[in-house]
């Protein structure tokens, strides 16, 4: 495995251990917090191999707003939870989560992490963290992309749902869900237009037989849209 990948995974693991230690020292370490930190390490382990040696960019629809929203997602999914876990700054928003909610979070996390892994594996070097196309970018329509156009987004929705279930905090819990929804609403339309410009009628046919976030089954009708 690439040294850079090992460094990313190792750094995230160390941060997770530090946060868990801080929560234990404060007497606030819960199973939900431990599960959340494990989920973050698992996400890094899945994504890290795909962040090295990317293909050159051939098309992009990035703008300043998207950069801000990407940072907002990082705040919602990582920084605010870290503050809530390691410091008393968000203790005013703490609330207990019932066991069934934590159990639901485990289900969301398992499904989300599997879909997150499968989406990266199917995209391979076509993946980009921002709205752009790589050189030689093909229309990926196999694997989990056979029925869902944006399984990566579906996976992240499951993961931020797990975050909400794991973190009993009215600020840090829903922060990832809110931030990612803002990014998704801003990005999905331009992303599909960029794909339509690149792949034309092939993409139109692909749209007709797939759903955006949930699988679409059955035969596509002529002229159908998702």
XYZ file of C-alpha atoms in Angstrom:
226
model
C 0.000 0.000 0.000
C 1.189 3.527 -0.856
C 2.994 5.302 2.002
C 0.781 8.361 1.524
C -2.302 6.187 1.980
C -0.882 4.660 5.164
C -0.124 8.143 6.487
C -3.710 9.297 5.899
C -5.157 6.225 7.605
C -2.633 6.423 10.439
C -3.263 10.132 11.040
C -7.033 9.622 11.178
C -6.623 6.669 13.536
C -4.404 8.688 15.885
C -6.896 11.584 15.891
C -9.679 9.099 16.661
C -7.725 7.673 19.582
C -6.977 11.159 20.909
C -10.661 12.119 20.729
C -11.706 8.874 22.413
C -9.121 9.504 25.130
C -10.363 13.060 25.650
C -13.954 11.853 25.968
C -12.902 9.120 28.408
C -11.003 11.681 30.491
C -14.115 13.868 30.540
C -16.283 10.873 31.473
C -18.439 11.312 28.356
C -17.253 8.406 26.197
C -20.277 6.450 24.932
C -20.689 3.468 22.605
C -22.127 5.911 20.063
C -18.977 8.044 20.138
C -16.767 4.982 19.720
C -18.883 3.800 16.783
C -18.734 7.236 15.179
C -14.939 7.350 15.432
C -14.623 3.839 13.995
C -16.869 4.889 11.120
C -14.651 7.890 10.339
C -11.529 5.709 10.311
C -13.301 3.230 8.033
C -14.277 6.038 5.624
C -10.679 7.230 5.471
C -9.442 3.672 4.881
C -11.850 3.296 1.956
C -11.195 6.682 0.339
C -7.455 7.173 0.929
C -6.268 4.837 -1.881
C -8.333 6.859 -4.366
C -6.821 10.239 -3.463
C -3.325 9.451 -4.776
C -2.186 9.695 -8.413
C -5.454 11.015 -9.874
C -5.914 11.371 -13.623
C -5.610 14.915 -15.092
C -8.775 17.020 -15.131
C -10.460 17.486 -18.517
C -13.681 19.259 -17.501
C -14.872 21.124 -14.438
C -17.843 23.064 -13.103
C -16.207 24.169 -9.854
C -16.894 27.594 -8.418
C -16.253 29.445 -5.183
C -19.597 28.410 -3.722
C -18.800 24.730 -4.131
C -15.460 25.153 -2.356
C -17.234 26.802 0.564
C -19.835 24.027 0.713
C -17.148 21.312 0.645
C -15.512 22.979 3.645
C -18.896 23.213 5.335
C -19.314 19.453 4.931
C -15.907 18.919 6.557
C -17.020 21.100 9.454
C -20.306 19.243 9.810
C -18.916 15.719 9.520
C -15.570 16.110 11.302
C -14.790 19.357 13.095
C -18.041 19.936 15.001
C -18.200 16.283 16.113
C -14.577 16.546 17.278
C -15.410 19.659 19.311
C -18.460 17.944 20.809
C -16.485 14.815 21.711
C -13.320 16.389 23.112
C -14.468 19.661 24.693
C -17.363 20.990 26.809
C -18.242 23.703 24.256
C -21.287 21.836 22.927
C -22.317 20.126 26.165
C -25.418 22.344 26.290
C -26.767 20.364 23.308
C -26.121 16.859 24.700
C -29.066 14.457 24.859
C -29.298 10.693 25.432
C -30.002 8.467 22.440
C -32.096 5.321 23.062
C -30.425 1.994 22.294
C -32.691 1.429 19.291
C -31.434 4.673 17.749
C -27.830 3.529 18.154
C -28.821 0.187 16.619
C -30.333 2.014 13.651
C -27.086 3.964 13.353
C -25.131 0.702 13.149
C -27.381 -0.446 10.293
C -26.958 2.879 8.465
C -23.184 2.810 9.008
C -22.780 -0.737 7.704
C -24.898 -0.076 4.604
C -23.285 3.321 4.039
C -19.714 2.084 4.362
C -20.363 -0.853 2.030
C -21.892 1.454 -0.583
C -19.073 3.980 -0.048
C -16.494 1.253 -0.735
C -18.372 -0.179 -3.700
C -18.870 3.273 -5.267
C -15.158 4.054 -5.085
C -14.245 0.607 -6.428
C -16.595 0.961 -9.403
C -15.443 4.519 -10.215
C -11.745 3.762 -9.662
C -9.663 6.652 -11.098
C -12.756 8.457 -12.396
C -13.556 9.582 -8.838
C -13.017 13.215 -7.863
C -13.880 14.969 -4.581
C -15.097 18.022 -6.501
C -17.254 18.634 -9.572
C -14.916 17.757 -12.449
C -14.230 15.077 -15.049
C -10.920 13.274 -15.505
C -9.119 12.647 -18.790
C -10.410 9.425 -20.310
C -13.423 9.584 -17.984
C -15.908 6.963 -19.131
C -19.595 6.654 -18.345
C -19.597 4.209 -15.431
C -22.854 2.262 -15.601
C -21.929 -1.074 -14.036
C -21.800 -2.356 -10.471
C -23.809 -0.185 -8.084
C -24.061 2.432 -10.836
C -26.299 0.105 -12.854
C -29.383 1.240 -10.909
C -28.244 4.378 -9.007
C -26.612 7.397 -10.664
C -25.144 8.783 -7.448
C -24.450 5.882 -5.054
C -21.626 7.888 -3.452
C -24.149 10.493 -2.352
C -26.502 7.746 -1.161
C -23.653 6.300 0.903
C -22.847 9.651 2.490
C -26.511 10.200 3.348
C -26.487 6.858 5.184
C -23.248 7.799 6.939
C -24.463 11.209 8.116
C -27.656 9.466 9.231
C -25.459 7.189 11.332
C -23.665 10.269 12.696
C -27.020 11.657 13.827
C -27.826 8.358 15.550
C -24.403 7.915 17.187
C -23.834 11.430 18.522
C -26.369 12.465 21.141
C -25.880 16.158 20.460
C -28.397 18.520 18.885
C -25.587 20.478 17.159
C -22.945 17.918 16.182
C -25.408 15.107 15.459
C -27.331 16.646 12.542
C -24.482 18.913 11.378
C -23.234 16.456 8.764
C -26.720 15.835 7.389
C -27.492 19.538 7.050
C -24.133 20.454 5.498
C -24.135 17.558 3.037
C -27.716 18.290 1.954
C -26.693 21.852 1.074
C -23.780 20.525 -1.009
C -25.917 17.872 -2.676
C -28.649 20.324 -3.687
C -26.058 22.701 -5.111
C -24.037 20.056 -6.942
C -26.300 17.345 -8.350
C -27.887 19.439 -11.108
C -24.622 20.866 -12.505
C -23.004 17.433 -12.206
C -25.685 15.797 -14.325
C -25.493 18.621 -16.894
C -21.715 18.160 -17.090
C -22.192 14.436 -17.677
C -24.889 15.075 -20.303
C -22.574 17.450 -22.178
C -19.789 14.854 -22.170
C -21.785 11.696 -22.959
C -24.868 12.999 -24.795
C -27.591 10.470 -25.618
C -25.729 7.672 -23.799
C -26.195 9.616 -20.589
C -29.852 10.354 -21.415
C -30.509 6.637 -21.759
C -28.606 5.987 -18.531
C -30.737 8.577 -16.691
C -33.909 6.898 -17.975
C -33.050 3.569 -16.366
C -31.566 4.739 -13.052
C -32.587 6.604 -9.922
C -30.572 9.427 -8.416
C -30.206 8.132 -4.853
C -32.262 4.944 -4.671
C -32.253 2.011 -7.110
C -34.649 2.122 -10.031
C -35.891 -1.280 -11.097
C -37.868 -2.434 -14.069
C -37.610 -1.509 -17.715
C -37.252 2.138 -18.632
C -40.141 3.432 -20.772
C -39.276 5.400 -23.905
C -38.845 9.048 -22.959
C -38.831 8.252 -19.229
C -36.794 10.455 -16.903
C -35.465 9.862 -13.400
